[in-house]
Coordinates of C-alpha atoms and ligand atoms in Angstrom, one line a residue:
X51 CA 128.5 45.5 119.7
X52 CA 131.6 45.3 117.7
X53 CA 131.2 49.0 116.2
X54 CA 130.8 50.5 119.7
X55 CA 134.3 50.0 120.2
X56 CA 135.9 51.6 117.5
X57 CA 136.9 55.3 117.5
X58 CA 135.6 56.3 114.6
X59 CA 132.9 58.7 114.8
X60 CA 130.9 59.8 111.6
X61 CA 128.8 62.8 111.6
X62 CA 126.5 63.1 108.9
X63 CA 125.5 66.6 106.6
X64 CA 122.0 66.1 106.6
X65 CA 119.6 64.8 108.4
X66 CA 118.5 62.3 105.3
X67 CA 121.8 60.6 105.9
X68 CA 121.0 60.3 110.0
X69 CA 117.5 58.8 109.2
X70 CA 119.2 56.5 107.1
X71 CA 121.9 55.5 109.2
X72 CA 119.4 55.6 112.6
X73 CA 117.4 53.0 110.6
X74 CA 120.0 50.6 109.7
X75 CA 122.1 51.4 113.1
X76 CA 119.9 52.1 116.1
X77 CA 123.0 51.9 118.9
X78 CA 125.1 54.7 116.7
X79 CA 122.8 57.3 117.9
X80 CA 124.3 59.0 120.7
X81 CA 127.8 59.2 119.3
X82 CA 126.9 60.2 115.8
X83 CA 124.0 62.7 117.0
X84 CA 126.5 63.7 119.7
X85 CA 129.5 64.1 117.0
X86 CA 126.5 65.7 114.5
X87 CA 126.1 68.7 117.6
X88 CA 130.0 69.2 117.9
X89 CA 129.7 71.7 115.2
X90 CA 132.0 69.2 112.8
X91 CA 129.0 69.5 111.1
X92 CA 129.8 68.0 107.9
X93 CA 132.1 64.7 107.8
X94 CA 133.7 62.3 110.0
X95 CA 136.2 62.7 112.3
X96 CA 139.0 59.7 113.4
X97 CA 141.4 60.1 115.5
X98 CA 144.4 57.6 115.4
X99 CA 145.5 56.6 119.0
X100 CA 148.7 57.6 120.0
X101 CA 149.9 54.2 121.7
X102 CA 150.9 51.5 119.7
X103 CA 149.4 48.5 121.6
X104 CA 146.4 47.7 119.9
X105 CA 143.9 46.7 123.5
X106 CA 144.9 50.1 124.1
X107 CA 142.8 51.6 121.5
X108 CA 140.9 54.7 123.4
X109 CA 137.5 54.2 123.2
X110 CA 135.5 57.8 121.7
X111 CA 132.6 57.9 124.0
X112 CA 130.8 61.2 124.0
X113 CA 127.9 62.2 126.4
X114 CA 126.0 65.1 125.9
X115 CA 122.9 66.6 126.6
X116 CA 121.3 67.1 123.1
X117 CA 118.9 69.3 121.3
X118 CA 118.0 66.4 119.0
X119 CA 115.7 66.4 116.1
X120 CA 112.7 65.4 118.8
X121 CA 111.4 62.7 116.3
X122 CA 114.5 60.6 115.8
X123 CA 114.5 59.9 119.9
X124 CA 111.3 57.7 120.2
X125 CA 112.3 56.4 116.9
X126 CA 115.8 55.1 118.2
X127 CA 114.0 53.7 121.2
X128 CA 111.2 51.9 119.4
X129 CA 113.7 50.3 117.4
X130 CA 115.7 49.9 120.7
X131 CA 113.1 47.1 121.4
X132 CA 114.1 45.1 118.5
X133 CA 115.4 41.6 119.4
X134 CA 120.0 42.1 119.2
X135 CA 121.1 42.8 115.8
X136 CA 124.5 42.1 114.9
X137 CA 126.0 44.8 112.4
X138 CA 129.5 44.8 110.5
X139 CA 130.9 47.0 107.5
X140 CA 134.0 46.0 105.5
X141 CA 135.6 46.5 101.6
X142 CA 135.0 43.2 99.8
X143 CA 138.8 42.0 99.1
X144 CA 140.3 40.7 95.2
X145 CA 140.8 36.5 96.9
X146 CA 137.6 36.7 98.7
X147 CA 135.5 33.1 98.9
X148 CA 132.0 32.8 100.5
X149 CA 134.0 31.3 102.9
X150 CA 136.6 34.0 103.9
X151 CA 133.6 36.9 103.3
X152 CA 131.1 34.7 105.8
X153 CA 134.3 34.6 108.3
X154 CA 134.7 38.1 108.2
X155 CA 131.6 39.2 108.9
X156 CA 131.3 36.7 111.7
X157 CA 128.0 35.0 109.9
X158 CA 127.5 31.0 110.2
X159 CA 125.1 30.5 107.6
X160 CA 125.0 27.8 105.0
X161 CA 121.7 28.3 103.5
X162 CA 123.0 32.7 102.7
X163 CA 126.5 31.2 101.3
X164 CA 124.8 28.6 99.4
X165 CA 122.4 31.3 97.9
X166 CA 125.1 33.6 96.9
X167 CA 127.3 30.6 95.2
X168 CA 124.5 29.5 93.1
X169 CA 123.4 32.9 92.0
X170 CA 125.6 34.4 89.2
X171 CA 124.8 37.9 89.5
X172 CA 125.6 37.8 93.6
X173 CA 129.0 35.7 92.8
X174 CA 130.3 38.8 90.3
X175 CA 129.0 41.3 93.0
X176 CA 130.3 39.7 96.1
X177 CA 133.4 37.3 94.9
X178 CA 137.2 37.9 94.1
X179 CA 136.1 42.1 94.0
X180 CA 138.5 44.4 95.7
X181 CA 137.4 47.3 97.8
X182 CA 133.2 47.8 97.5
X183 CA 131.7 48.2 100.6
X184 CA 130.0 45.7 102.3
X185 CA 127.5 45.8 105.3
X186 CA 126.0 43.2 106.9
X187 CA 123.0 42.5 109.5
X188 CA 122.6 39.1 111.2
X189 CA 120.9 38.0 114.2
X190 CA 121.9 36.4 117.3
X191 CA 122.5 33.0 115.7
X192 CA 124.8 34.6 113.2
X193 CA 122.2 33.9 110.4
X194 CA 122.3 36.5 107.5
X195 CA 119.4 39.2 107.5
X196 CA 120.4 41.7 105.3
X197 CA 123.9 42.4 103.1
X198 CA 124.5 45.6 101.4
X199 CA 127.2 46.0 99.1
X200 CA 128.0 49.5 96.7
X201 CA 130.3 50.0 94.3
X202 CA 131.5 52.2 91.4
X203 CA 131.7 50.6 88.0
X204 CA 134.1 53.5 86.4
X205 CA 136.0 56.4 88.5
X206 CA 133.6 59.2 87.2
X207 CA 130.5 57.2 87.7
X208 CA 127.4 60.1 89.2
X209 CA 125.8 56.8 90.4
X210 CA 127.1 54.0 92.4
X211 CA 125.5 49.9 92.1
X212 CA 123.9 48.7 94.7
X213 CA 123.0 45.3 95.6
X214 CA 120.8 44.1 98.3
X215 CA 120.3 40.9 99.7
X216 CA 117.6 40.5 102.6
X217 CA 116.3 36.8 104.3
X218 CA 113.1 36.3 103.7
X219 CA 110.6 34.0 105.4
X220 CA 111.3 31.2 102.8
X221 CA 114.7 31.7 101.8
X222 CA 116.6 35.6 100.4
X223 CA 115.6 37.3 97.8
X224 CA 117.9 40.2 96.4
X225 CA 117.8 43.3 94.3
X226 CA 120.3 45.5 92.6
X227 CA 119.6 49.1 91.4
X228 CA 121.9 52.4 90.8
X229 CA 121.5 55.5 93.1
X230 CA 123.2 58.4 92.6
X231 CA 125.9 59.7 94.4
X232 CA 125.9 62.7 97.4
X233 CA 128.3 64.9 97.1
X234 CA 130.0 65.6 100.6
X235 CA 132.7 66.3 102.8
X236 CA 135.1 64.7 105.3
X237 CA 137.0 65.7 108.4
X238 CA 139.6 63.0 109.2
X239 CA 142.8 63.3 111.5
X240 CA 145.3 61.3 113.4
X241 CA 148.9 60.9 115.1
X242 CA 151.9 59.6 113.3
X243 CA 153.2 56.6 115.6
X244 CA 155.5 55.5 112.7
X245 CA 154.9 56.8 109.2
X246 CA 152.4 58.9 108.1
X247 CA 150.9 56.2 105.9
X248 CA 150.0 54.0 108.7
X249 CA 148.8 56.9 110.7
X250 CA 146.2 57.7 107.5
X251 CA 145.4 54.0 107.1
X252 CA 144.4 53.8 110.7
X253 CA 142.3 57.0 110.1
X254 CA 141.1 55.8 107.4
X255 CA 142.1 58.2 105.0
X256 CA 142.2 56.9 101.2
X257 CA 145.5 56.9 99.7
X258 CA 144.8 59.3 97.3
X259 CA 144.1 62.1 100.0
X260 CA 147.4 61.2 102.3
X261 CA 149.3 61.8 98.8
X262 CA 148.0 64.9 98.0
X263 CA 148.7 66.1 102.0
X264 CA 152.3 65.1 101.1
X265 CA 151.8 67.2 98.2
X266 CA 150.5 70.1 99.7
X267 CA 152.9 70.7 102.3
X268 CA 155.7 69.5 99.7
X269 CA 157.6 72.9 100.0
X270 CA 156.9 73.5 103.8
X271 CA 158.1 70.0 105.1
X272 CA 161.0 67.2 104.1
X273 CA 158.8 64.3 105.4
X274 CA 161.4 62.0 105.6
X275 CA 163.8 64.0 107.5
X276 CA 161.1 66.0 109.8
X277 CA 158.4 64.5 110.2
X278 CA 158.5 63.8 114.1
X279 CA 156.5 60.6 116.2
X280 CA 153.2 62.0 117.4
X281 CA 153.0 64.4 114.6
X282 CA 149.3 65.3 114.7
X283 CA 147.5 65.8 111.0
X284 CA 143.8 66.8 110.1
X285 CA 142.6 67.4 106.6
X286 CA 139.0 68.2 105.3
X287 CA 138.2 66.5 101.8
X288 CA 135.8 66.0 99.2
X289 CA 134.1 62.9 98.9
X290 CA 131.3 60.9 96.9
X291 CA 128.7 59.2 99.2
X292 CA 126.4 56.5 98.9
X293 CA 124.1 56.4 102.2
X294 CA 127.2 57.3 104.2
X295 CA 129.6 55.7 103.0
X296 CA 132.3 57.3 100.8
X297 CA 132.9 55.5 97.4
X298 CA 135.0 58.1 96.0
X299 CA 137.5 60.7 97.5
X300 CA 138.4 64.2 95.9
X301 CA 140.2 67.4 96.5
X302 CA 141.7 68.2 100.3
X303 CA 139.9 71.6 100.3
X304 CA 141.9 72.3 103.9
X305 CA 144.9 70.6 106.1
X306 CA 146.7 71.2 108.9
X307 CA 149.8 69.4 110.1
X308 CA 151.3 69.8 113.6
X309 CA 155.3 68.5 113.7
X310 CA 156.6 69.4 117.0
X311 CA 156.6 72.8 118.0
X312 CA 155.4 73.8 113.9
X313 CA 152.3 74.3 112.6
X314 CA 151.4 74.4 108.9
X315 CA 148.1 74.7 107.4
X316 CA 146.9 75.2 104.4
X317 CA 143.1 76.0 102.4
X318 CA 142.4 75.6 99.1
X319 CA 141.2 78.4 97.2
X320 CA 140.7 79.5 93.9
X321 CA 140.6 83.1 92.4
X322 CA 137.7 83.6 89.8
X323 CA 139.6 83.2 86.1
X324 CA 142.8 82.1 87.9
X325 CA 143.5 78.6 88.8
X326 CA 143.4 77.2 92.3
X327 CA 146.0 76.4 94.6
X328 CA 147.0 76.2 98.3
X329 CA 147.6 78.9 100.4
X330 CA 148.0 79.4 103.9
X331 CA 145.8 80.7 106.2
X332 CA 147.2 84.4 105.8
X333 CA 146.8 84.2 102.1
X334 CA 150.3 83.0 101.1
X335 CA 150.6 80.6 98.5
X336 CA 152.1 77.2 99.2
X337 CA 153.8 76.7 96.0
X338 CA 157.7 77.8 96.2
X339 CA 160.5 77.7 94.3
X340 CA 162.1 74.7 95.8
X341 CA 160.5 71.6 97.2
X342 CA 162.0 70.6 101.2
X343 CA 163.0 67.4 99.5
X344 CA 163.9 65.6 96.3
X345 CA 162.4 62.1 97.2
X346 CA 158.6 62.1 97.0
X347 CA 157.3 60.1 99.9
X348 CA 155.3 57.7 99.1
X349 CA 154.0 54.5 101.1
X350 CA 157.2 52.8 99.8
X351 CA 159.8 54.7 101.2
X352 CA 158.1 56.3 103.8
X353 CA 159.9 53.5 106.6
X354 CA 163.0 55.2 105.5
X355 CA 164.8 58.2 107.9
X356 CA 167.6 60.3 106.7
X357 CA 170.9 58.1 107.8
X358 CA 174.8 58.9 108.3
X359 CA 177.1 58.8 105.7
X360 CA 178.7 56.1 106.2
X361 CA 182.3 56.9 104.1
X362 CA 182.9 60.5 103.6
X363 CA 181.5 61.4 107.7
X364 CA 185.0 60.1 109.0
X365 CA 187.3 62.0 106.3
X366 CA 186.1 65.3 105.8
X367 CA 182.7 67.3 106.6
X368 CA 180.0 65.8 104.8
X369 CA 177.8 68.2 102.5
X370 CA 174.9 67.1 102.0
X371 CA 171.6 65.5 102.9
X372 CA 171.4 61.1 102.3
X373 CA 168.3 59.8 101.7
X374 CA 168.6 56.2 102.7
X375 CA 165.9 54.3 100.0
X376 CA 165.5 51.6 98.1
X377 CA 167.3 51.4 94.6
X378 CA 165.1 52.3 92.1
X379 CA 163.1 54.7 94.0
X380 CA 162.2 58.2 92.3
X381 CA 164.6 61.6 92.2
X382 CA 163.1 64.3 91.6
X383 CA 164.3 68.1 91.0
X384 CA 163.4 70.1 93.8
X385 CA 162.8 73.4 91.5
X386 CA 162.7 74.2 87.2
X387 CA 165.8 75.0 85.4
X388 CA 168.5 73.1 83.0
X389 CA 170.4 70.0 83.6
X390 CA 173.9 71.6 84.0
X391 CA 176.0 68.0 84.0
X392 CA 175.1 64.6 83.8
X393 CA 177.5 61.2 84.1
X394 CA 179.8 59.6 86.4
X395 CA 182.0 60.2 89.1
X396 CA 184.3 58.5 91.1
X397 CA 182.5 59.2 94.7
X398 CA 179.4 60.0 93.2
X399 CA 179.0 58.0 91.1
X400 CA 176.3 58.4 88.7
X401 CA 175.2 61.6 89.2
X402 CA 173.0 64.8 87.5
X403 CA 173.2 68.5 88.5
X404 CA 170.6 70.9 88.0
X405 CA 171.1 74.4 87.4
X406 CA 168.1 76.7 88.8
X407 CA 169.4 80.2 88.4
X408 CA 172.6 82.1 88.3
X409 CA 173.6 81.1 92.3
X410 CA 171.6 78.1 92.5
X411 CA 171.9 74.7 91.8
X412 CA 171.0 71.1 93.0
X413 CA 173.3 68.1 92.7
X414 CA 172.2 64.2 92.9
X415 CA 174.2 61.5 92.9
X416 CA 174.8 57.9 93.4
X417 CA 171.7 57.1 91.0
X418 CA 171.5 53.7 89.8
X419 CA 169.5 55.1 86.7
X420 CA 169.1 58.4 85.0
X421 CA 166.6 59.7 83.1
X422 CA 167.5 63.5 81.6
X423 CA 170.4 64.7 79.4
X424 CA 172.6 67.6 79.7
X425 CA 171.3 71.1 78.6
X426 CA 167.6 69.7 78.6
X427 CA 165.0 71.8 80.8
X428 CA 163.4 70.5 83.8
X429 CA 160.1 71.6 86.2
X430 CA 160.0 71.0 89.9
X431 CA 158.5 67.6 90.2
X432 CA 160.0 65.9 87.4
X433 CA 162.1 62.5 87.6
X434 CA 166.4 63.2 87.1
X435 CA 166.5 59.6 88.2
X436 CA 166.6 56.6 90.4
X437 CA 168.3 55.5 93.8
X438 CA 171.4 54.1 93.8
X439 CA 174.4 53.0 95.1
X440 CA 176.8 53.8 92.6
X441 CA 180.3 55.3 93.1
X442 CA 181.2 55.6 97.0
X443 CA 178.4 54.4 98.8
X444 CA 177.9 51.6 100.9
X445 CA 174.2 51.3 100.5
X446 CA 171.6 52.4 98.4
X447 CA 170.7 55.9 99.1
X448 CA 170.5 59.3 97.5
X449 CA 172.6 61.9 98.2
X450 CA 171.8 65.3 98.0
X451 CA 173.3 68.9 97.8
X452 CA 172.2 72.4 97.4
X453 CA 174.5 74.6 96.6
X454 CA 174.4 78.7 96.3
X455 CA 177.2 79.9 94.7
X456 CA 178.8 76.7 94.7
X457 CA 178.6 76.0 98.3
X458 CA 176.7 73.6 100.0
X459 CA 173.5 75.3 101.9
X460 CA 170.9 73.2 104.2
X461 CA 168.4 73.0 101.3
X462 CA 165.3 73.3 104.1
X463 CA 166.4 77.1 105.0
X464 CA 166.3 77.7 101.0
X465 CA 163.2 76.0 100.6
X466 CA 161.9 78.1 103.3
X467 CA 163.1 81.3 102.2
X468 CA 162.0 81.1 99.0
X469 CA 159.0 83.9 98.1
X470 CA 156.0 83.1 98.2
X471 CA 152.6 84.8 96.1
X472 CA 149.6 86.2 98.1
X473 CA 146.0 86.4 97.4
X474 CA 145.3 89.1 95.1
X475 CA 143.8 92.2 97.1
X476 CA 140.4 91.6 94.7
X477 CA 140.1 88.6 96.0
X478 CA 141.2 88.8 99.5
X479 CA 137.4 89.0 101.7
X480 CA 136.4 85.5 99.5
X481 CA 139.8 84.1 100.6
X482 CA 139.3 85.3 104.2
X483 CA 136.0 83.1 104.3
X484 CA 137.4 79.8 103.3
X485 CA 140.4 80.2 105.8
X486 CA 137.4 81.4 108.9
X487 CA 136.1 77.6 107.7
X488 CA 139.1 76.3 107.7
X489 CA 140.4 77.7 111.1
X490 CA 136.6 76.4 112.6
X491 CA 137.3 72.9 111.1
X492 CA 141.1 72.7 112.8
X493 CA 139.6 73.7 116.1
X494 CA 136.7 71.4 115.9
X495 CA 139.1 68.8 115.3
X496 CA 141.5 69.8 117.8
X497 CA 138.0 69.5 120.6
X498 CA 137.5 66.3 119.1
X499 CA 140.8 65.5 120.0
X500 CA 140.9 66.4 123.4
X501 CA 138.0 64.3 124.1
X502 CA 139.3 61.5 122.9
X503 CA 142.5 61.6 125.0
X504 CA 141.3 63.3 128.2
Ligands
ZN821 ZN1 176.2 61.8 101.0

């Protein structure tokens, strides 16, 4: 039983969800009934593994002794009885064939791919369509029973498609209808072996919710020079649900990241007229002055580590921070104010320095491209310009100064010091609530972790 193995466990909000997964699952009872009583309560919980050698892979088995809904046990066990169903979930892929969808889902039936080939409506559900989930039953022959598929046609869809198609006694029939969709939340974690990217992917967090982590802790942590292996993260996000299974991701509403001997957490929370932001758990906001660095990480230079300088190191002191990345990769200003200079210079190359306030400012240099003017005003966030590898640089690679009062300054401990807003006192027992949730869902995860790797 393929998905007995895997060590993802989903806990489910209500107990609709558990019928329907109970009916379409029967061996995912203990662990998702067990997970259900954890007190994670609502969402799913993964835990990357911490090794890298895939047969390594712990294996989430939790035992307990359950107050269980008393109906759904003699259900399960009826349906225990049932001769050996086979059951496999996967997204649909862009090149996928009858042949390379059949493979996937370990079915060896002629007769179902047939069926689907020759009906036009199954081909544009099933064929060459990235990313819908896909759900399959089949018996012990590997013969096709029943395939579920859901998808969204547009991103703010309230319903999702659905498309069944079941054997029949003579043949498969199918049927497609549109359900709407359950509003829910998520709990997912893991460890960072190597980037934080693959850490998410092996979690199974969707892209859009690992950038918006990188996002929220964008002034707390440089992820390419800090983030250290084994780095554990956990973040609690909205989601869109069809019968389970999340078709849509929203908002992180809370996240904690632990790097080493540092903690950082953070809860979303918005003041009534005001609009919402991060904060941490004692009610300080997230956003500062500065960002902790001036490359955004993103899946494509996330393999990249802060590096040497290979020139200046040898002849004098070096100030500043490299960024090793690939040309053409963003730069952005770490905080808002005016672009003080902008061209070339001999060991620099092409470079732009941004002027924040009377002491501060933020110089970038060796861009192959640049995209703002002298005297023009600049937000945190936005692009100055590109890697490059222009002036006195043997390799592409940003590098980076902060300087107070013309002197270079480790741009972290400015970050860091930076002030930071509070929650209004008005609003201060609402805030209190959503960081008690959020502190319950960091220690349910934590439990969850424990049992994983003890
Ligand atoms: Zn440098």
């Amino acid at each position: 039983m393929k998905f007995l193995s895997t060590w993802v466990l989903y806990a489910y909000a209500n107990a609709q969800a558990l019928q329907a997964m109970l009916a379409c699952n029967p061996k995912y009872i203990i662990a998702t009934l067990a997970a259900f009583m954890l007190g994670v309560g609502v969402g799913a919980l993964a835990i990357a593994n911490l090794g890298s050698d895939p047969p390594k892979l712990p294996v989430l088995m939790v035992y307990e002794s359950l107050q269980t809904p008393l109906d759904l046990i003699p259900q399960g066990l009826a349906l225990e009885q049932q001769p050996l169903r086979l059951y496999r979930k996967d997204l649909t892929r862009s090149s996928d064939t009858t042949e390379s969808l059949f493979r996937r889902m370990g079915l060896i039936d002629p007769a179902a791919a047939a069926f689907i080939r020759q009906t036009p409506t199954l081909r544009q559900a099933l064929l060459n369509q990235a990313g819908r989930t896909l759900s399959v039953q089949a018996n012990e022959q590997q013969h096709l029973l029943k395939l579920t598929t859901r998808w969204l046609n547009n991103e703010n869809d309230t319903h999702y498609q659905r498309l069944v198609i079941t054997r029949q006694e003579y043949g498969f029939s199918y049927l497609t209808d549109a359900a709407p969709l359950i509003a829910n939340v998520r709990t997912s974690g893991g460890a960072v072996a190597s980037s934080l990217y693959a850490a998410a992917d092996e979690a199974r967090v969707p892209d859009s919710v690992t950038q918006q982590l990188v996002e929220v802790f964008s002034g707390q942590i440089d992820f390419h020079r800090a983030l250290r292996k084994g780095a554990i993260f956990t973040v609690v996000y909205e989601t869109s649900e069809a019968e389970g299974e999340p078709l849509r991701a929203g908002r992180i509403l809370s996240a904690e990241f632990i790097n080493g001997p540092k903690t950082y957490n953070a809860v979303w929370f918005q003041e009534p007229g005001k609009k919402g932001g991060y904060f941490t758990l004692e009610g300080q906001s997230l956003r500062r002055a500065y960002l902790a660095s001036p490359m955004p990480y993103s899946r494509r230079t996330s393999g990249f580590g802060m590096r040497e300088h290979p020139i200046f190191h040898t002849q004098r002191a070096h100030l500043g921070v490299d960024y090793a990345a690939p040309t053409g990769a963003p730069v952005v200003t770490v905080g808002d104010g005016i672009v003080e200079h902008v061209g070339f210079q001999n060991d620099f190359g092409n470079m732009v320095v941004v002027k924040h306030s009377a002491l501060h400012s933020t110089v970038y240099a060796h861009l192959s491209r640049i995209h703002v003017r002298k005297g023009q005003a600049v937000r945190q966030g936005d692009s100055v310009g590109a890697v490059g590898e222009t002036g006195l640089a043997t390799g592409p690679h940003l590098h980076f100064e902060f300087r107070v009062n013309g002197r270079h300054v480790d741009p972290m401990t400015l970050a860091l010091q930076a002030e930071a807003t509070p929650v209004s006192a008005q609003a201060r027992a609402q805030f209190n609530q959503s960081a008690a949730l959020a502190r319950s869902q960091f220690a349910s995860a934590a439990q969850m972790r424990q049992r994983t790797f003890n």
